One Martini backbone bead per residue (centre of mass of N, CA, C, O) as a GRO file, in nm:
protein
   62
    1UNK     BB    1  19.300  -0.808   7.928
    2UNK     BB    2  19.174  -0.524   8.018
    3UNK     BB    3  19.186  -0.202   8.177
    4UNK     BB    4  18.933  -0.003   8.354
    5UNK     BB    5  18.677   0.293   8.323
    6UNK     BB    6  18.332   0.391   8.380
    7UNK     BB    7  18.256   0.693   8.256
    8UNK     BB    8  17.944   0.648   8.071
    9UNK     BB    9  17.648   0.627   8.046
   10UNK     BB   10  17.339   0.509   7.838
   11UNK     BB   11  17.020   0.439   7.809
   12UNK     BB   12  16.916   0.564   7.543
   13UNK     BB   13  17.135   0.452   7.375
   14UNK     BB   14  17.265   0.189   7.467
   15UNK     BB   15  17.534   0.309   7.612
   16UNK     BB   16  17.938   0.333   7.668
   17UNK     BB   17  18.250   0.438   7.842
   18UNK     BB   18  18.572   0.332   7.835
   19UNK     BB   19  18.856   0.365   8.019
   20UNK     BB   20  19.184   0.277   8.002
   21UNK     BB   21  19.507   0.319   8.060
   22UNK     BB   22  19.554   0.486   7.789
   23UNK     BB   23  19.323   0.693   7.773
   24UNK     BB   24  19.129   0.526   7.595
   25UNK     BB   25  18.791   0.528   7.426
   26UNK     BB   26  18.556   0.285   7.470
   27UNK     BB   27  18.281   0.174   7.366
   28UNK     BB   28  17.955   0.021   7.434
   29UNK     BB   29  17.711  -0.223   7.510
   30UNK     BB   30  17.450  -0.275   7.738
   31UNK     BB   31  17.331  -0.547   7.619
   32UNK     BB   32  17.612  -0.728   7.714
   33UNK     BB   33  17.551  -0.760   8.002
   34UNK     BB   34  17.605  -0.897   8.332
   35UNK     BB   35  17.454  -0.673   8.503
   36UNK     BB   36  17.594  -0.414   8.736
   37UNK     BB   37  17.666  -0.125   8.618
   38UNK     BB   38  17.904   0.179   8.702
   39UNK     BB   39  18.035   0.477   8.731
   40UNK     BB   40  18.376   0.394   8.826
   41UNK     BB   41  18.408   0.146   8.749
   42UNK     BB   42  18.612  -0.136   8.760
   43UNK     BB   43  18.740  -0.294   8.462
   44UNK     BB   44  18.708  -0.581   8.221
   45UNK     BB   45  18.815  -0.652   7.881
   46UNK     BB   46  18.741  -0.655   7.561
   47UNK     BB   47  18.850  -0.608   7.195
   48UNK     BB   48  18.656  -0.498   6.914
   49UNK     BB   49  18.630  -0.530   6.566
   50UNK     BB   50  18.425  -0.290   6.391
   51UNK     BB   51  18.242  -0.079   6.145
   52UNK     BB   52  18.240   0.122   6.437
   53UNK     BB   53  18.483   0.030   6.561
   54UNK     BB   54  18.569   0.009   6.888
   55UNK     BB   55  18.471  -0.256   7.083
   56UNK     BB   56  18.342  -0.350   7.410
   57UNK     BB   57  18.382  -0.678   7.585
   58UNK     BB   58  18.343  -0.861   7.834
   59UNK     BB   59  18.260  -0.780   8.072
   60UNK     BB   60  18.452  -0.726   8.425
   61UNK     BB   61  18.382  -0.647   8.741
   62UNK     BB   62  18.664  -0.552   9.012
   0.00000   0.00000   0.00000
């Protein structure tokens, strides 16, 4: 898993951005949440390549 910070949440577009250690932006998707996340919580995630680019999936706040 990676580790990385989230930058910036959006509820209207139902997305969001995390930091990972090498400085890379990577969207994620709110709705596959399992719970409260904050920006600048640290988190742990995986990445999948979709035909939208990488998305971060599987996030759990540390």
């Amino acid at each position: 898993m990676r580790k990385g910070k989230i930058l910036s949440l959006n509820a209207f577009e139902n997305s969001g951005r995390i930091e990972d250690e090498n400085e890379q932006e990577i969207a994620f998707c709110l709705k596959d949440l399992n719970g409260v996340i904050n920006v600048d919580d640290n988190v742990l995630f995986e990445i999948e390549l979709t035909s939208h680019g990488l998305i971060a999936t599987k996030i759990i706040v540390c």
